[in-house]
Amino acid sequence: MGLNRILLATDFSASATAALLYAAALTRLSHATLQVLHVVDTRVTALARWTDVFHSTEVFAAKIAEETAALQALLKHPTLTGLRVEELVRQGHPADNIIDMAAHVDL
């Protein structure tokens, strides 16, 4: 196949879990490295309540810790056993970060 790096962006949804199974199968067939990316949305619009703006540093720190832990749990999925997997956590606008990362992978 000629693939070296495969990018899987996840938001921990059911659709993302289905994509994980597909990406793992492609990674296994191509002997590539699977890069699993989660982007923590740190835009002000991502805050649950408008009052969170006043303590956004703490809110975002907790959000980053929680979502990083969720990614680490996802990486323990049995279908990833034996694969080269890289954990990637970014912050900011999810779509922008996914597009930036996609420029550096084969699929």
Short mmCIF file of N, CA, C and O in Angstrom, two decimals:
data_model
loop_
_atom_site.label_atom_id
_atom_site.label_comp_id
_atom_site.label_asym_id
_atom_site.label_seq_id
_atom_site.Cartn_x
_atom_site.Cartn_y
_atom_site.Cartn_z
N MET A 1 0.80 -1.20 0.00
CA MET A 1 0.00 0.00 0.00
C MET A 1 0.85 1.26 0.00
O MET A 1 0.43 2.28 -0.49
N GLY A 2 1.99 1.24 0.63
CA GLY A 2 2.86 2.41 0.64
C GLY A 2 2.49 3.47 1.65
O GLY A 2 2.82 4.62 1.47
N LEU A 3 1.81 3.09 2.70
CA LEU A 3 1.44 4.05 3.74
C LEU A 3 2.41 3.94 4.90
O LEU A 3 2.72 2.85 5.36
N ASN A 4 2.88 5.09 5.37
CA ASN A 4 3.78 5.12 6.53
C ASN A 4 3.10 5.64 7.77
O ASN A 4 3.37 5.19 8.87
N ARG A 5 2.23 6.64 7.59
CA ARG A 5 1.53 7.26 8.73
C ARG A 5 0.06 7.43 8.39
O ARG A 5 -0.28 7.99 7.35
N ILE A 6 -0.78 6.97 9.29
CA ILE A 6 -2.22 7.10 9.15
C ILE A 6 -2.72 7.94 10.31
O ILE A 6 -2.36 7.68 11.47
N LEU A 7 -3.54 8.93 10.01
CA LEU A 7 -4.08 9.81 11.04
C LEU A 7 -5.52 9.45 11.36
O LEU A 7 -6.35 9.32 10.46
N LEU A 8 -5.80 9.28 12.63
CA LEU A 8 -7.17 9.09 13.10
C LEU A 8 -7.47 10.22 14.08
O LEU A 8 -6.84 10.32 15.13
N ALA A 9 -8.41 11.07 13.72
CA ALA A 9 -8.86 12.13 14.63
C ALA A 9 -10.06 11.59 15.38
O ALA A 9 -10.94 10.97 14.79
N THR A 10 -10.08 11.80 16.68
CA THR A 10 -11.18 11.28 17.49
C THR A 10 -11.78 12.34 18.38
O THR A 10 -11.08 13.20 18.92
N ASP A 11 -13.10 12.25 18.53
CA ASP A 11 -13.82 13.06 19.50
C ASP A 11 -14.51 12.16 20.52
O ASP A 11 -15.37 12.59 21.27
N PHE A 12 -14.14 10.88 20.50
CA PHE A 12 -14.63 9.85 21.42
C PHE A 12 -16.10 9.45 21.16
O PHE A 12 -16.71 8.80 21.98
N SER A 13 -16.64 9.83 20.03
CA SER A 13 -18.01 9.46 19.68
C SER A 13 -18.06 8.02 19.17
O SER A 13 -17.02 7.40 18.91
N ALA A 14 -19.27 7.51 18.99
CA ALA A 14 -19.44 6.16 18.44
C ALA A 14 -18.87 6.08 17.02
O ALA A 14 -18.25 5.08 16.64
N SER A 15 -19.04 7.13 16.26
CA SER A 15 -18.50 7.16 14.89
C SER A 15 -16.98 7.12 14.91
O SER A 15 -16.36 6.46 14.08
N ALA A 16 -16.39 7.82 15.85
CA ALA A 16 -14.93 7.82 15.95
C ALA A 16 -14.42 6.44 16.37
O ALA A 16 -13.35 6.01 15.92
N THR A 17 -15.16 5.74 17.20
CA THR A 17 -14.77 4.39 17.60
C THR A 17 -14.85 3.45 16.40
O THR A 17 -13.97 2.60 16.22
N ALA A 18 -15.87 3.61 15.57
CA ALA A 18 -15.96 2.81 14.34
C ALA A 18 -14.78 3.12 13.42
O ALA A 18 -14.20 2.21 12.81
N ALA A 19 -14.42 4.38 13.33
CA ALA A 19 -13.27 4.77 12.51
C ALA A 19 -11.97 4.18 13.06
O ALA A 19 -11.06 3.83 12.30
N LEU A 20 -11.89 4.05 14.39
CA LEU A 20 -10.72 3.44 15.03
C LEU A 20 -10.52 2.01 14.53
O LEU A 20 -9.40 1.61 14.22
N LEU A 21 -11.59 1.26 14.44
CA LEU A 21 -11.49 -0.13 13.98
C LEU A 21 -10.99 -0.19 12.54
O LEU A 21 -10.14 -1.01 12.20
N TYR A 22 -11.51 0.67 11.71
CA TYR A 22 -11.09 0.73 10.30
C TYR A 22 -9.63 1.17 10.19
O TYR A 22 -8.84 0.57 9.46
N ALA A 23 -9.26 2.22 10.93
CA ALA A 23 -7.89 2.73 10.88
C ALA A 23 -6.91 1.68 11.39
O ALA A 23 -5.81 1.53 10.85
N ALA A 24 -7.28 0.94 12.43
CA ALA A 24 -6.41 -0.12 12.96
C ALA A 24 -6.19 -1.20 11.91
O ALA A 24 -5.07 -1.69 11.74
N ALA A 25 -7.26 -1.58 11.20
CA ALA A 25 -7.12 -2.59 10.16
C ALA A 25 -6.20 -2.12 9.05
O ALA A 25 -5.33 -2.87 8.59
N LEU A 26 -6.35 -0.87 8.62
CA LEU A 26 -5.47 -0.32 7.58
C LEU A 26 -4.02 -0.24 8.06
O LEU A 26 -3.09 -0.52 7.31
N THR A 27 -3.86 0.15 9.30
CA THR A 27 -2.51 0.25 9.89
C THR A 27 -1.85 -1.12 9.93
O THR A 27 -0.68 -1.27 9.58
N ARG A 28 -2.60 -2.11 10.32
CA ARG A 28 -2.07 -3.48 10.40
C ARG A 28 -1.68 -3.99 9.01
O ARG A 28 -0.61 -4.57 8.82
N LEU A 29 -2.52 -3.75 8.01
CA LEU A 29 -2.24 -4.22 6.65
C LEU A 29 -1.04 -3.52 6.02
O LEU A 29 -0.29 -4.12 5.27
N SER A 30 -0.87 -2.24 6.33
CA SER A 30 0.19 -1.45 5.70
C SER A 30 1.47 -1.36 6.53
O SER A 30 2.45 -0.77 6.08
N HIS A 31 1.43 -1.89 7.75
CA HIS A 31 2.59 -1.80 8.67
C HIS A 31 2.97 -0.35 8.92
O HIS A 31 4.15 -0.03 9.11
N ALA A 32 1.99 0.51 8.95
CA ALA A 32 2.21 1.95 9.16
C ALA A 32 2.17 2.27 10.65
O ALA A 32 1.95 1.39 11.49
N THR A 33 2.37 3.53 10.95
CA THR A 33 2.18 4.06 12.30
C THR A 33 0.84 4.76 12.33
O THR A 33 0.52 5.55 11.43
N LEU A 34 0.05 4.47 13.34
CA LEU A 34 -1.24 5.12 13.51
C LEU A 34 -1.08 6.29 14.47
O LEU A 34 -0.65 6.11 15.61
N GLN A 35 -1.39 7.47 13.99
CA GLN A 35 -1.35 8.65 14.83
C GLN A 35 -2.79 8.96 15.24
O GLN A 35 -3.64 9.25 14.40
N VAL A 36 -3.05 8.86 16.54
CA VAL A 36 -4.39 9.10 17.05
C VAL A 36 -4.41 10.51 17.66
O VAL A 36 -3.73 10.78 18.63
N LEU A 37 -5.20 11.37 17.03
CA LEU A 37 -5.24 12.79 17.39
C LEU A 37 -6.56 13.14 18.06
O LEU A 37 -7.63 12.78 17.59
N HIS A 38 -6.44 13.83 19.17
CA HIS A 38 -7.61 14.46 19.78
C HIS A 38 -7.29 15.93 19.98
O HIS A 38 -6.21 16.27 20.48
N VAL A 39 -8.21 16.78 19.57
CA VAL A 39 -8.03 18.22 19.73
C VAL A 39 -8.98 18.70 20.82
O VAL A 39 -10.20 18.55 20.71
N VAL A 40 -8.41 19.26 21.87
CA VAL A 40 -9.20 19.84 22.95
C VAL A 40 -9.61 21.24 22.48
O VAL A 40 -8.77 22.08 22.21
N ASP A 41 -10.91 21.42 22.35
CA ASP A 41 -11.43 22.70 21.86
C ASP A 41 -11.29 23.74 22.96
O ASP A 41 -12.00 23.71 23.96
N THR A 42 -10.34 24.65 22.79
CA THR A 42 -10.08 25.68 23.80
C THR A 42 -10.58 27.05 23.36
O THR A 42 -10.16 28.07 23.92
N ARG A 43 -11.48 27.05 22.40
CA ARG A 43 -12.08 28.33 22.02
C ARG A 43 -13.08 28.74 23.10
O ARG A 43 -13.68 27.89 23.77
N VAL A 44 -13.29 30.01 23.28
CA VAL A 44 -14.22 30.51 24.30
C VAL A 44 -15.61 29.94 24.05
O VAL A 44 -16.33 29.63 24.99
N THR A 45 -15.98 29.74 22.80
CA THR A 45 -17.31 29.19 22.49
C THR A 45 -17.46 27.76 22.97
O THR A 45 -18.57 27.24 23.03
N ALA A 46 -16.37 27.10 23.34
CA ALA A 46 -16.43 25.73 23.83
C ALA A 46 -16.77 25.66 25.32
O ALA A 46 -17.00 24.59 25.85
N LEU A 47 -16.81 26.80 25.96
CA LEU A 47 -17.13 26.83 27.39
C LEU A 47 -18.60 26.50 27.60
O LEU A 47 -19.47 26.93 26.86
N ALA A 48 -18.88 25.73 28.64
CA ALA A 48 -20.25 25.28 28.92
C ALA A 48 -21.15 26.43 29.40
O ALA A 48 -22.32 26.49 29.07
N ARG A 49 -20.57 27.33 30.19
CA ARG A 49 -21.35 28.44 30.74
C ARG A 49 -20.59 29.75 30.49
O ARG A 49 -19.36 29.77 30.55
N TRP A 50 -21.31 30.82 30.25
CA TRP A 50 -20.64 32.09 29.98
C TRP A 50 -19.81 32.55 31.16
O TRP A 50 -18.79 33.21 30.99
N THR A 51 -20.17 32.16 32.36
CA THR A 51 -19.41 32.57 33.55
C THR A 51 -18.04 31.88 33.62
O THR A 51 -17.17 32.34 34.36
N ASP A 52 -17.87 30.80 32.85
CA ASP A 52 -16.58 30.12 32.83
C ASP A 52 -15.47 31.00 32.26
O ASP A 52 -14.29 30.74 32.48
N VAL A 53 -15.84 32.05 31.52
CA VAL A 53 -14.85 32.97 30.96
C VAL A 53 -13.99 33.56 32.07
O VAL A 53 -12.79 33.78 31.90
N PHE A 54 -14.58 33.76 33.23
CA PHE A 54 -13.86 34.40 34.34
C PHE A 54 -12.82 33.51 34.98
O PHE A 54 -11.93 33.98 35.68
N HIS A 55 -12.91 32.22 34.77
CA HIS A 55 -11.90 31.29 35.28
C HIS A 55 -11.57 30.25 34.21
O HIS A 55 -11.44 29.06 34.49
N SER A 56 -11.41 30.73 32.99
CA SER A 56 -11.21 29.84 31.85
C SER A 56 -9.91 29.03 31.96
O SER A 56 -9.86 27.89 31.49
N THR A 57 -8.88 29.57 32.58
CA THR A 57 -7.63 28.83 32.72
C THR A 57 -7.85 27.53 33.47
O THR A 57 -7.41 26.46 33.03
N GLU A 58 -8.58 27.60 34.58
CA GLU A 58 -8.85 26.39 35.35
C GLU A 58 -9.79 25.45 34.61
O GLU A 58 -9.61 24.23 34.63
N VAL A 59 -10.79 26.01 33.95
CA VAL A 59 -11.76 25.20 33.21
C VAL A 59 -11.05 24.44 32.09
O VAL A 59 -11.24 23.23 31.91
N PHE A 60 -10.22 25.14 31.35
CA PHE A 60 -9.51 24.49 30.24
C PHE A 60 -8.48 23.48 30.74
O PHE A 60 -8.28 22.44 30.13
N ALA A 61 -7.81 23.77 31.85
CA ALA A 61 -6.85 22.81 32.40
C ALA A 61 -7.55 21.51 32.77
O ALA A 61 -7.04 20.42 32.49
N ALA A 62 -8.71 21.62 33.39
CA ALA A 62 -9.47 20.42 33.75
C ALA A 62 -9.95 19.68 32.50
O ALA A 62 -9.90 18.45 32.43
N LYS A 63 -10.38 20.43 31.50
CA LYS A 63 -10.86 19.84 30.25
C LYS A 63 -9.72 19.11 29.54
O LYS A 63 -9.89 18.00 29.04
N ILE A 64 -8.54 19.71 29.50
CA ILE A 64 -7.38 19.09 28.87
C ILE A 64 -7.01 17.80 29.59
O ILE A 64 -6.76 16.77 28.96
N ALA A 65 -6.98 17.84 30.91
CA ALA A 65 -6.65 16.64 31.69
C ALA A 65 -7.67 15.53 31.46
O ALA A 65 -7.30 14.36 31.25
N GLU A 66 -8.94 15.87 31.48
CA GLU A 66 -10.01 14.88 31.30
C GLU A 66 -9.96 14.25 29.91
O GLU A 66 -10.05 13.03 29.76
N GLU A 67 -9.78 15.07 28.89
CA GLU A 67 -9.79 14.55 27.52
C GLU A 67 -8.50 13.81 27.18
O GLU A 67 -8.52 12.86 26.40
N THR A 68 -7.39 14.19 27.79
CA THR A 68 -6.14 13.45 27.61
C THR A 68 -6.27 12.06 28.24
O THR A 68 -5.84 11.07 27.66
N ALA A 69 -6.89 11.99 29.41
CA ALA A 69 -7.13 10.70 30.05
C ALA A 69 -8.05 9.82 29.20
O ALA A 69 -7.83 8.61 29.07
N ALA A 70 -9.05 10.43 28.59
CA ALA A 70 -9.96 9.67 27.71
C ALA A 70 -9.21 9.13 26.49
O ALA A 70 -9.45 7.99 26.06
N LEU A 71 -8.28 9.91 25.96
CA LEU A 71 -7.49 9.44 24.82
C LEU A 71 -6.59 8.28 25.24
O LEU A 71 -6.48 7.27 24.53
N GLN A 72 -5.97 8.39 26.40
CA GLN A 72 -5.12 7.31 26.88
C GLN A 72 -5.92 6.03 27.10
O GLN A 72 -5.45 4.93 26.81
N ALA A 73 -7.15 6.16 27.56
CA ALA A 73 -8.02 4.99 27.72
C ALA A 73 -8.37 4.40 26.36
O ALA A 73 -8.37 3.17 26.19
N LEU A 74 -8.65 5.25 25.39
CA LEU A 74 -8.96 4.78 24.04
C LEU A 74 -7.80 4.01 23.44
O LEU A 74 -8.00 3.01 22.74
N LEU A 75 -6.59 4.43 23.72
CA LEU A 75 -5.40 3.78 23.16
C LEU A 75 -5.17 2.39 23.74
O LEU A 75 -4.33 1.65 23.23
N LYS A 76 -5.93 2.02 24.76
CA LYS A 76 -5.85 0.67 25.32
C LYS A 76 -6.82 -0.28 24.63
O LYS A 76 -6.94 -1.44 25.03
N HIS A 77 -7.51 0.21 23.60
CA HIS A 77 -8.48 -0.61 22.88
C HIS A 77 -7.77 -1.85 22.32
O HIS A 77 -6.67 -1.74 21.77
N PRO A 78 -8.35 -3.02 22.48
CA PRO A 78 -7.68 -4.27 22.06
C PRO A 78 -7.28 -4.31 20.59
O PRO A 78 -6.29 -4.95 20.24
N THR A 79 -8.01 -3.62 19.74
CA THR A 79 -7.69 -3.66 18.31
C THR A 79 -6.36 -2.98 17.99
O THR A 79 -5.80 -3.18 16.93
N LEU A 80 -5.84 -2.18 18.93
CA LEU A 80 -4.57 -1.49 18.70
C LEU A 80 -3.36 -2.29 19.17
O LEU A 80 -2.22 -1.88 18.94
N THR A 81 -3.61 -3.44 19.79
CA THR A 81 -2.52 -4.28 20.30
C THR A 81 -1.58 -4.67 19.17
O THR A 81 -2.01 -5.14 18.12
N GLY A 82 -0.29 -4.44 19.39
CA GLY A 82 0.73 -4.82 18.41
C GLY A 82 0.99 -3.79 17.34
O GLY A 82 1.87 -3.98 16.49
N LEU A 83 0.26 -2.69 17.35
CA LEU A 83 0.45 -1.64 16.35
C LEU A 83 1.34 -0.53 16.90
O LEU A 83 1.39 -0.29 18.10
N ARG A 84 2.03 0.15 15.98
CA ARG A 84 2.76 1.37 16.37
C ARG A 84 1.73 2.49 16.41
O ARG A 84 1.12 2.82 15.40
N VAL A 85 1.54 3.04 17.59
CA VAL A 85 0.53 4.08 17.80
C VAL A 85 1.17 5.28 18.47
O VAL A 85 1.92 5.13 19.44
N GLU A 86 0.87 6.47 17.94
CA GLU A 86 1.33 7.71 18.54
C GLU A 86 0.13 8.48 19.06
O GLU A 86 -0.85 8.66 18.34
N GLU A 87 0.22 8.93 20.29
CA GLU A 87 -0.82 9.74 20.91
C GLU A 87 -0.53 11.20 20.64
O GLU A 87 0.56 11.68 20.94
N LEU A 88 -1.51 11.89 20.08
CA LEU A 88 -1.35 13.31 19.79
C LEU A 88 -2.50 14.09 20.42
O LEU A 88 -3.66 13.81 20.13
N VAL A 89 -2.17 15.05 21.25
CA VAL A 89 -3.17 15.93 21.85
C VAL A 89 -2.80 17.35 21.47
O VAL A 89 -1.67 17.79 21.69
N ARG A 90 -3.75 18.03 20.88
CA ARG A 90 -3.55 19.43 20.49
C ARG A 90 -4.66 20.25 21.13
O ARG A 90 -5.67 19.72 21.57
N GLN A 91 -4.47 21.56 21.12
CA GLN A 91 -5.46 22.47 21.69
C GLN A 91 -5.79 23.52 20.65
O GLN A 91 -4.94 23.93 19.88
N GLY A 92 -7.05 23.96 20.67
CA GLY A 92 -7.47 25.01 19.75
C GLY A 92 -8.72 24.62 19.00
O GLY A 92 -9.57 23.89 19.51
N HIS A 93 -8.81 25.07 17.76
CA HIS A 93 -9.96 24.78 16.91
C HIS A 93 -9.77 23.39 16.30
O HIS A 93 -8.77 23.15 15.61
N PRO A 94 -10.67 22.46 16.57
CA PRO A 94 -10.47 21.08 16.09
C PRO A 94 -10.23 20.97 14.59
O PRO A 94 -9.27 20.32 14.17
N ALA A 95 -11.07 21.59 13.79
CA ALA A 95 -10.92 21.45 12.33
C ALA A 95 -9.57 21.97 11.85
O ALA A 95 -8.91 21.33 11.02
N ASP A 96 -9.15 23.10 12.36
CA ASP A 96 -7.86 23.67 11.94
C ASP A 96 -6.71 22.73 12.30
O ASP A 96 -5.79 22.52 11.50
N ASN A 97 -6.74 22.17 13.48
CA ASN A 97 -5.67 21.27 13.92
C ASN A 97 -5.66 19.98 13.11
O ASN A 97 -4.59 19.47 12.76
N ILE A 98 -6.83 19.45 12.80
CA ILE A 98 -6.90 18.22 12.00
C ILE A 98 -6.34 18.46 10.60
O ILE A 98 -5.55 17.66 10.09
N ILE A 99 -6.70 19.58 10.02
CA ILE A 99 -6.18 19.92 8.69
C ILE A 99 -4.67 20.08 8.72
O ILE A 99 -3.95 19.58 7.84
N ASP A 100 -4.16 20.75 9.74
CA ASP A 100 -2.69 20.92 9.89
C ASP A 100 -1.99 19.57 10.00
O ASP A 100 -0.97 19.33 9.35
N MET A 101 -2.54 18.68 10.81
CA MET A 101 -1.91 17.36 10.99
C MET A 101 -2.03 16.49 9.74
O MET A 101 -1.13 15.71 9.44
N ALA A 102 -3.11 16.64 9.00
CA ALA A 102 -3.33 15.83 7.81
C ALA A 102 -2.28 16.11 6.73
O ALA A 102 -2.00 15.23 5.91
N ALA A 103 -1.66 17.26 6.79
CA ALA A 103 -0.62 17.60 5.81
C ALA A 103 0.65 16.77 6.02
O ALA A 103 1.50 16.73 5.14
N HIS A 104 0.76 16.08 7.15
CA HIS A 104 1.98 15.37 7.49
C HIS A 104 1.82 13.84 7.53
O HIS A 104 2.68 13.14 8.08
N VAL A 105 0.71 13.35 7.00
CA VAL A 105 0.47 11.89 7.01
C VAL A 105 0.10 11.43 5.59
O VAL A 105 -0.14 12.24 4.70
N ASP A 106 0.08 10.12 5.41
CA ASP A 106 -0.26 9.56 4.11
C ASP A 106 -1.75 9.36 3.93
O ASP A 106 -2.27 9.37 2.82
N LEU A 107 -2.46 9.11 5.03
CA LEU A 107 -3.90 8.88 4.97
C LEU A 107 -4.55 9.33 6.25
O LEU A 107 -4.06 9.12 7.33
#
